[in-house]
Amino acid sequence: MKRYRNREIWDFEHGVPVIGNKEVILGLDGGTTTTICVCMPFLNASGPLPEPLPVLARAIAGCSNHNSVGAAARDTLEQVMADALSQSGYSRSSVRAVCLAVSGVNHPTDQQRIVNWLREIFPAYVRLYVQNDAMGALASGTLGKLHGCVLIAGTGTIAYGFTDDGREARAAGAGPVLGDWGSGYGIAAQALTAIIRAHDGRGPNTNLTSSILKYLNLSSADELIGWTYADPSWARIAALFPLVVSCAEAGDKVADKILLDSVKELALSVKAVVQRLGLCGKDGKDPFPLVMVGGVLKAKKEWDLGKEVINCISKDYPGAYPIWPKEEPAVGAALLGWNFLLKELY
Amino acid sequence: MKRYRNREIWDFEHGVPVIGNKEVILGLDGGTTTTICVCMPFLNASGPLPEPLPVLARAIAGCSNHNSVGAAARDTLEQVMADALSQSGYSRSSVRAVCLAVSGVNHPTDQQRIVNWLREIFPAYVRLYVQNDAMGALASGTLGKLHGCVLIAGTGTIAYGFTDDGREARAAGAGPVLGDWGSGYGIAAQALTAIIRAHDGRGPNTNLTSSILKYLNLSSADELIGWTYADPSWARIAALFPLVVSCAEAGDKVADKILLDSVKELALSVKAVVQRLGLCGKDGKDPFPLVMVGGVLKAKKEWDLGKEVINCISKDYPGAYPIWPKEEPAVGAALLGWNFLLKELY
């Protein structure tokens, strides 16, 4: 703690030469498990982006979600930015803008708190942008353009949409108690439920039983009750998701139905956002990017949830064009900051 | 603690005269919030039970679930038994049997632990019976006979069945993560989910929104997310159950569907137990008692979940005859102990 208070974290700035007078932009992706910061050069031109994108440095730190770790989030953010700058050979005085896409930012008060933290580190001419982590995920697919819809499905799930004129909408993202059934947690919890139901006679037999009990080293479905309540973390249950896919691929009907239902749930979240924002235009056929993020949506050999979600959405909105981002959300955040800055300048 | 260790808890035995040489039986209902002990005279005859049942004393204490409070459960049990005996004017030497129906007893090791505790208090000739709390609930409806099925639906839900020849089976009772959807918690969680879905465009509008937000003093559906995760206790969410019933009675289709689905879930738990135990006989028409316990199954003015569950079960098993117990589970436990003892004697 003392280290941060004394600002020794920035000592490297006196030890390394500042590289020319080029300016850089910092993009941050702040999650509940890790925080990633990338340092990219500030590209003046508004032409096409260079390929590959010029990422000067990348640093990783722990959780920066204020809801989870409180004021420690500030130290984490400061540390990860200092690390990225140190690696890149640039100093704080070269930073033109910081764009932070962080989970747990839902209200203007959340944004203002983080802006205040950043303002203690950076002088007034540095532009500071603080957004929800879904914005970074969208921008990682659209390369900085804030238009379209992003569907995130990992441990949890949320659909977020944005329009060119600044409107936004979300669906799901309320956690498992409030029905995020298409998430990795939701899918795995339904699989565990199916095992209990098969065991007590309420549901059909399923290969999920042998598959999951073997994986967890349990001998009976009864023991799942104790296993589940021993540690209520969502990620621990969501980690069973690949077993559900394997069972479905091997022909298990119960697992197959869970995945089919989840595809409908995920597609419904996107449709609700697209509908509310009118992303599809008046005739419902306007093109819009649909950015797909998270472990649940990544392509599997046979049972490909991401592809099925797209198929389901395309029936209603043929203009949806899916993007599986090649860039990570921190790069998306940097590009987003770059776009915000260009809008202010021109 | 010292009080119990010194056994001063039993000091009343020296202060009050022992009433005749009549024998008594203690029945205990041990739950996760309260523990109730009743003291009843030991009825030698195997004829019809007197009406009203002769309950000599009744004492209340806190949680006696070992899974929740550890070894403190032992002190609670000892205290509540001493209180009941003290009130009744009897001493420990009058106790013929103790029957404890307590939640958290699922394995023989759980039973043995409690029997060992009780054995330190009562001499070898006192019969000690330790059972799951569902047995006390069943016996409160069958007046001590261990035959039939009990459906409990309060905050949680479970169906338990027993046969004359000592077989037993259960369904549900695995908690909300593992799909106890007919419980008070399950019904309320579905109502909260419906509000979120109406809010973000995934589901139809419902009067649950205004009803529940008003009750919780919240101004927007968004705030439900924070409310839900601020305190994850199941009972807090289950307490919203009556609002769901009120909305359904006022004609709300979303609330109505949640209750209809829950009726099917609850009936399915009973059917699974009846099927596995063959309680309905070979032709499926044998009569068997179906004891209905818990707030969800209590009669409402119009929307009567208990009645609908019975209707649903009766279609498959016309021999099911519902019993809404007049006696409490602690009395059921005492009668159960009485029956166990009679079996040993005759």
PDB file of N, CA and C in Angstrom, chain B residues 239-296:
ATOM      1  N   ALA B 239     -40.010 -15.105   0.976  1.00  0.00           N
ATOM      2  CA  ALA B 239     -41.034 -14.289   1.641  1.00  0.00           C
ATOM      3  C   ALA B 239     -41.892 -13.527   0.639  1.00  0.00           C
ATOM      4  N   LEU B 240     -41.462 -13.448  -0.626  1.00  0.00           N
ATOM      5  CA  LEU B 240     -42.246 -12.758  -1.655  1.00  0.00           C
ATOM      6  C   LEU B 240     -43.350 -13.649  -2.226  1.00  0.00           C
ATOM      7  N   PHE B 241     -43.370 -14.913  -1.828  1.00  0.00           N
ATOM      8  CA  PHE B 241     -44.334 -15.874  -2.377  1.00  0.00           C
ATOM      9  C   PHE B 241     -45.791 -15.391  -2.336  1.00  0.00           C
ATOM     10  N   PRO B 242     -46.269 -14.848  -1.188  1.00  0.00           N
ATOM     11  CA  PRO B 242     -47.686 -14.427  -1.162  1.00  0.00           C
ATOM     12  C   PRO B 242     -48.033 -13.372  -2.217  1.00  0.00           C
ATOM     13  N   LEU B 243     -47.048 -12.543  -2.601  1.00  0.00           N
ATOM     14  CA  LEU B 243     -47.312 -11.530  -3.630  1.00  0.00           C
ATOM     15  C   LEU B 243     -47.567 -12.183  -4.991  1.00  0.00           C
ATOM     16  N   VAL B 244     -46.878 -13.283  -5.244  1.00  0.00           N
ATOM     17  CA  VAL B 244     -47.084 -14.001  -6.507  1.00  0.00           C
ATOM     18  C   VAL B 244     -48.504 -14.558  -6.552  1.00  0.00           C
ATOM     19  N   VAL B 245     -48.948 -15.110  -5.427  1.00  0.00           N
ATOM     20  CA  VAL B 245     -50.311 -15.648  -5.350  1.00  0.00           C
ATOM     21  C   VAL B 245     -51.331 -14.526  -5.548  1.00  0.00           C
ATOM     22  N   SER B 246     -51.106 -13.391  -4.882  1.00  0.00           N
ATOM     23  CA  SER B 246     -52.039 -12.260  -5.024  1.00  0.00           C
ATOM     24  C   SER B 246     -52.145 -11.794  -6.473  1.00  0.00           C
ATOM     25  N   CYS B 247     -50.991 -11.703  -7.146  1.00  0.00           N
ATOM     26  CA  CYS B 247     -51.007 -11.275  -8.550  1.00  0.00           C
ATOM     27  C   CYS B 247     -51.762 -12.278  -9.421  1.00  0.00           C
ATOM     28  N   ALA B 248     -51.532 -13.563  -9.170  1.00  0.00           N
ATOM     29  CA  ALA B 248     -52.231 -14.588  -9.953  1.00  0.00           C
ATOM     30  C   ALA B 248     -53.730 -14.510  -9.704  1.00  0.00           C
ATOM     31  N   GLU B 249     -54.113 -14.295  -8.447  1.00  0.00           N
ATOM     32  CA  GLU B 249     -55.543 -14.193  -8.115  1.00  0.00           C
ATOM     33  C   GLU B 249     -56.173 -12.971  -8.772  1.00  0.00           C
ATOM     34  N   ALA B 250     -55.355 -11.935  -8.971  1.00  0.00           N
ATOM     35  CA  ALA B 250     -55.869 -10.716  -9.621  1.00  0.00           C
ATOM     36  C   ALA B 250     -55.838 -10.835 -11.144  1.00  0.00           C
ATOM     37  N   GLY B 251     -55.464 -12.006 -11.649  1.00  0.00           N
ATOM     38  CA  GLY B 251     -55.565 -12.240 -13.085  1.00  0.00           C
ATOM     39  C   GLY B 251     -54.277 -12.092 -13.878  1.00  0.00           C
ATOM     40  N   ASP B 252     -53.139 -11.904 -13.204  1.00  0.00           N
ATOM     41  CA  ASP B 252     -51.887 -11.756 -13.946  1.00  0.00           C
ATOM     42  C   ASP B 252     -51.462 -13.102 -14.537  1.00  0.00           C
ATOM     43  N   LYS B 253     -51.277 -13.115 -15.860  1.00  0.00           N
ATOM     44  CA  LYS B 253     -51.001 -14.386 -16.544  1.00  0.00           C
ATOM     45  C   LYS B 253     -49.611 -14.925 -16.250  1.00  0.00           C
ATOM     46  N   VAL B 254     -48.650 -14.021 -16.088  1.00  0.00           N
ATOM     47  CA  VAL B 254     -47.279 -14.459 -15.809  1.00  0.00           C
ATOM     48  C   VAL B 254     -47.216 -15.144 -14.439  1.00  0.00           C
ATOM     49  N   ALA B 255     -47.816 -14.508 -13.438  1.00  0.00           N
ATOM     50  CA  ALA B 255     -47.847 -15.091 -12.092  1.00  0.00           C
ATOM     51  C   ALA B 255     -48.607 -16.415 -12.114  1.00  0.00           C
ATOM     52  N   ASP B 256     -49.702 -16.441 -12.859  1.00  0.00           N
ATOM     53  CA  ASP B 256     -50.511 -17.654 -12.962  1.00  0.00           C
ATOM     54  C   ASP B 256     -49.695 -18.814 -13.530  1.00  0.00           C
ATOM     55  N   LYS B 257     -48.910 -18.533 -14.572  1.00  0.00           N
ATOM     56  CA  LYS B 257     -48.102 -19.580 -15.206  1.00  0.00           C
ATOM     57  C   LYS B 257     -47.029 -20.097 -14.236  1.00  0.00           C
ATOM     58  N   ILE B 258     -46.423 -19.193 -13.474  1.00  0.00           N
ATOM     59  CA  ILE B 258     -45.406 -19.614 -12.496  1.00  0.00           C
ATOM     60  C   ILE B 258     -46.028 -20.595 -11.494  1.00  0.00           C
ATOM     61  N   LEU B 259     -47.231 -20.277 -11.030  1.00  0.00           N
ATOM     62  CA  LEU B 259     -47.884 -21.161 -10.049  1.00  0.00           C
ATOM     63  C   LEU B 259     -48.292 -22.495 -10.682  1.00  0.00           C
ATOM     64  N   LEU B 260     -48.795 -22.443 -11.917  1.00  0.00           N
ATOM     65  CA  LEU B 260     -49.179 -23.686 -12.598  1.00  0.00           C
ATOM     66  C   LEU B 260     -47.965 -24.593 -12.784  1.00  0.00           C
ATOM     67  N   ASP B 261     -46.844 -24.004 -13.218  1.00  0.00           N
ATOM     68  CA  ASP B 261     -45.619 -24.786 -13.399  1.00  0.00           C
ATOM     69  C   ASP B 261     -45.155 -25.380 -12.061  1.00  0.00           C
ATOM     70  N   SER B 262     -45.308 -24.605 -10.999  1.00  0.00           N
ATOM     71  CA  SER B 262     -44.861 -25.063  -9.683  1.00  0.00           C
ATOM     72  C   SER B 262     -45.727 -26.209  -9.176  1.00  0.00           C
ATOM     73  N   VAL B 263     -47.014 -26.134  -9.465  1.00  0.00           N
ATOM     74  CA  VAL B 263     -47.916 -27.238  -9.112  1.00  0.00           C
ATOM     75  C   VAL B 263     -47.441 -28.527  -9.783  1.00  0.00           C
ATOM     76  N   LYS B 264     -47.096 -28.427 -11.058  1.00  0.00           N
ATOM     77  CA  LYS B 264     -46.601 -29.611 -11.789  1.00  0.00           C
ATOM     78  C   LYS B 264     -45.320 -30.143 -11.150  1.00  0.00           C
ATOM     79  N   GLU B 265     -44.424 -29.226 -10.784  1.00  0.00           N
ATOM     80  CA  GLU B 265     -43.153 -29.628 -10.157  1.00  0.00           C
ATOM     81  C   GLU B 265     -43.401 -30.358  -8.839  1.00  0.00           C
ATOM     82  N   LEU B 266     -44.264 -29.788  -8.012  1.00  0.00           N
ATOM     83  CA  LEU B 266     -44.539 -30.379  -6.702  1.00  0.00           C
ATOM     84  C   LEU B 266     -45.213 -31.746  -6.864  1.00  0.00           C
ATOM     85  N   ALA B 267     -46.167 -31.822  -7.794  1.00  0.00           N
ATOM     86  CA  ALA B 267     -46.860 -33.096  -8.033  1.00  0.00           C
ATOM     87  C   ALA B 267     -45.870 -34.138  -8.554  1.00  0.00           C
ATOM     88  N   LEU B 268     -44.940 -33.699  -9.391  1.00  0.00           N
ATOM     89  CA  LEU B 268     -43.951 -34.619  -9.954  1.00  0.00           C
ATOM     90  C   LEU B 268     -43.077 -35.240  -8.852  1.00  0.00           C
ATOM     91  N   SER B 269     -42.720 -34.443  -7.850  1.00  0.00           N
ATOM     92  CA  SER B 269     -41.909 -34.969  -6.744  1.00  0.00           C
ATOM     93  C   SER B 269     -42.658 -36.088  -6.026  1.00  0.00           C
ATOM     94  N   VAL B 270     -43.941 -35.852  -5.755  1.00  0.00           N
ATOM     95  CA  VAL B 270     -44.751 -36.871  -5.067  1.00  0.00           C
ATOM     96  C   VAL B 270     -44.882 -38.114  -5.945  1.00  0.00           C
ATOM     97  N   LYS B 271     -45.192 -37.901  -7.220  1.00  0.00           N
ATOM     98  CA  LYS B 271     -45.376 -39.049  -8.129  1.00  0.00           C
ATOM     99  C   LYS B 271     -44.120 -39.909  -8.206  1.00  0.00           C
ATOM    100  N   ALA B 272     -42.957 -39.245  -8.241  1.00  0.00           N
ATOM    101  CA  ALA B 272     -41.694 -39.994  -8.329  1.00  0.00           C
ATOM    102  C   ALA B 272     -41.522 -40.889  -7.102  1.00  0.00           C
ATOM    103  N   VAL B 273     -41.855 -40.364  -5.925  1.00  0.00           N
ATOM    104  CA  VAL B 273     -41.724 -41.136  -4.678  1.00  0.00           C
ATOM    105  C   VAL B 273     -42.734 -42.285  -4.654  1.00  0.00           C
ATOM    106  N   VAL B 274     -43.976 -41.983  -4.997  1.00  0.00           N
ATOM    107  CA  VAL B 274     -45.043 -42.998  -4.973  1.00  0.00           C
ATOM    108  C   VAL B 274     -44.709 -44.130  -5.942  1.00  0.00           C
ATOM    109  N   GLN B 275     -44.233 -43.759  -7.107  1.00  0.00           N
ATOM    110  CA  GLN B 275     -43.867 -44.734  -8.134  1.00  0.00           C
ATOM    111  C   GLN B 275     -42.758 -45.656  -7.653  1.00  0.00           C
ATOM    112  N   ARG B 276     -41.708 -45.056  -7.096  1.00  0.00           N
ATOM    113  CA  ARG B 276     -40.556 -45.867  -6.684  1.00  0.00           C
ATOM    114  C   ARG B 276     -40.888 -46.811  -5.546  1.00  0.00           C
ATOM    115  N   LEU B 277     -41.760 -46.382  -4.635  1.00  0.00           N
ATOM    116  CA  LEU B 277     -42.098 -47.218  -3.476  1.00  0.00           C
ATOM    117  C   LEU B 277     -43.285 -48.133  -3.756  1.00  0.00           C
ATOM    118  N   GLY B 278     -43.990 -47.895  -4.861  1.00  0.00           N
ATOM    119  CA  GLY B 278     -45.187 -48.675  -5.137  1.00  0.00           C
ATOM    120  C   GLY B 278     -46.285 -48.441  -4.113  1.00  0.00           C
ATOM    121  N   LEU B 279     -46.354 -47.214  -3.574  1.00  0.00           N
ATOM    122  CA  LEU B 279     -47.362 -46.886  -2.553  1.00  0.00           C
ATOM    123  C   LEU B 279     -48.782 -47.025  -3.095  1.00  0.00           C
ATOM    124  N   CYS B 280     -48.913 -46.971  -4.419  1.00  0.00           N
ATOM    125  CA  CYS B 280     -50.224 -46.990  -5.052  1.00  0.00           C
ATOM    126  C   CYS B 280     -50.685 -48.405  -5.385  1.00  0.00           C
ATOM    127  N   GLY B 281     -49.871 -49.424  -5.021  1.00  0.00           N
ATOM    128  CA  GLY B 281     -50.230 -50.806  -5.347  1.00  0.00           C
ATOM    129  C   GLY B 281     -50.015 -51.109  -6.811  1.00  0.00           C
ATOM    130  N   LYS B 282     -50.271 -52.359  -7.164  1.00  0.00           N
ATOM    131  CA  LYS B 282     -49.989 -52.788  -8.544  1.00  0.00           C
ATOM    132  C   LYS B 282     -50.919 -52.161  -9.565  1.00  0.00           C
ATOM    133  N   ASP B 283     -52.172 -51.958  -9.167  1.00  0.00           N
ATOM    134  CA  ASP B 283     -53.117 -51.362 -10.124  1.00  0.00           C
ATOM    135  C   ASP B 283     -53.095 -49.834 -10.075  1.00  0.00           C
ATOM    136  N   GLY B 284     -52.234 -49.269  -9.221  1.00  0.00           N
ATOM    137  CA  GLY B 284     -52.111 -47.809  -9.157  1.00  0.00           C
ATOM    138  C   GLY B 284     -53.232 -47.130  -8.405  1.00  0.00           C
ATOM    139  N   LYS B 285     -54.127 -47.934  -7.788  1.00  0.00           N
ATOM    140  CA  LYS B 285     -55.303 -47.329  -7.146  1.00  0.00           C
ATOM    141  C   LYS B 285     -55.352 -47.523  -5.631  1.00  0.00           C
ATOM    142  N   ASP B 286     -54.332 -48.157  -5.070  1.00  0.00           N
ATOM    143  CA  ASP B 286     -54.320 -48.369  -3.612  1.00  0.00           C
ATOM    144  C   ASP B 286     -54.343 -47.036  -2.876  1.00  0.00           C
ATOM    145  N   PRO B 287     -55.079 -46.997  -1.761  1.00  0.00           N
ATOM    146  CA  PRO B 287     -55.090 -45.751  -0.995  1.00  0.00           C
ATOM    147  C   PRO B 287     -53.792 -45.560  -0.210  1.00  0.00           C
ATOM    148  N   PHE B 288     -53.360 -44.331  -0.108  1.00  0.00           N
ATOM    149  CA  PHE B 288     -52.206 -44.002   0.740  1.00  0.00           C
ATOM    150  C   PHE B 288     -52.342 -42.546   1.197  1.00  0.00           C
ATOM    151  N   PRO B 289     -51.880 -42.263   2.426  1.00  0.00           N
ATOM    152  CA  PRO B 289     -51.967 -40.886   2.905  1.00  0.00           C
ATOM    153  C   PRO B 289     -50.926 -39.995   2.243  1.00  0.00           C
ATOM    154  N   LEU B 290     -51.340 -38.783   1.921  1.00  0.00           N
ATOM    155  CA  LEU B 290     -50.434 -37.781   1.353  1.00  0.00           C
ATOM    156  C   LEU B 290     -50.500 -36.557   2.262  1.00  0.00           C
ATOM    157  N   VAL B 291     -49.481 -36.405   3.091  1.00  0.00           N
ATOM    158  CA  VAL B 291     -49.479 -35.340   4.096  1.00  0.00           C
ATOM    159  C   VAL B 291     -48.896 -34.062   3.483  1.00  0.00           C
ATOM    160  N   MET B 292     -49.628 -32.963   3.617  1.00  0.00           N
ATOM    161  CA  MET B 292     -49.260 -31.692   2.976  1.00  0.00           C
ATOM    162  C   MET B 292     -48.809 -30.703   4.050  1.00  0.00           C
ATOM    163  N   VAL B 293     -47.560 -30.269   3.941  1.00  0.00           N
ATOM    164  CA  VAL B 293     -46.969 -29.420   4.984  1.00  0.00           C
ATOM    165  C   VAL B 293     -46.270 -28.200   4.364  1.00  0.00           C
ATOM    166  N   GLY B 294     -46.385 -27.059   5.012  1.00  0.00           N
ATOM    167  CA  GLY B 294     -45.616 -25.886   4.580  1.00  0.00           C
ATOM    168  C   GLY B 294     -46.483 -24.781   3.998  1.00  0.00           C
ATOM    169  N   GLY B 295     -45.980 -23.565   4.071  1.00  0.00           N
ATOM    170  CA  GLY B 295     -46.735 -22.370   3.704  1.00  0.00           C
ATOM    171  C   GLY B 295     -47.242 -22.357   2.275  1.00  0.00           C
ATOM    172  N   VAL B 296     -46.478 -22.963   1.349  1.00  0.00           N
ATOM    173  CA  VAL B 296     -46.883 -22.937  -0.063  1.00  0.00           C
ATOM    174  C   VAL B 296     -48.157 -23.748  -0.288  1.00  0.00           C
TER     175      VAL B 296
END
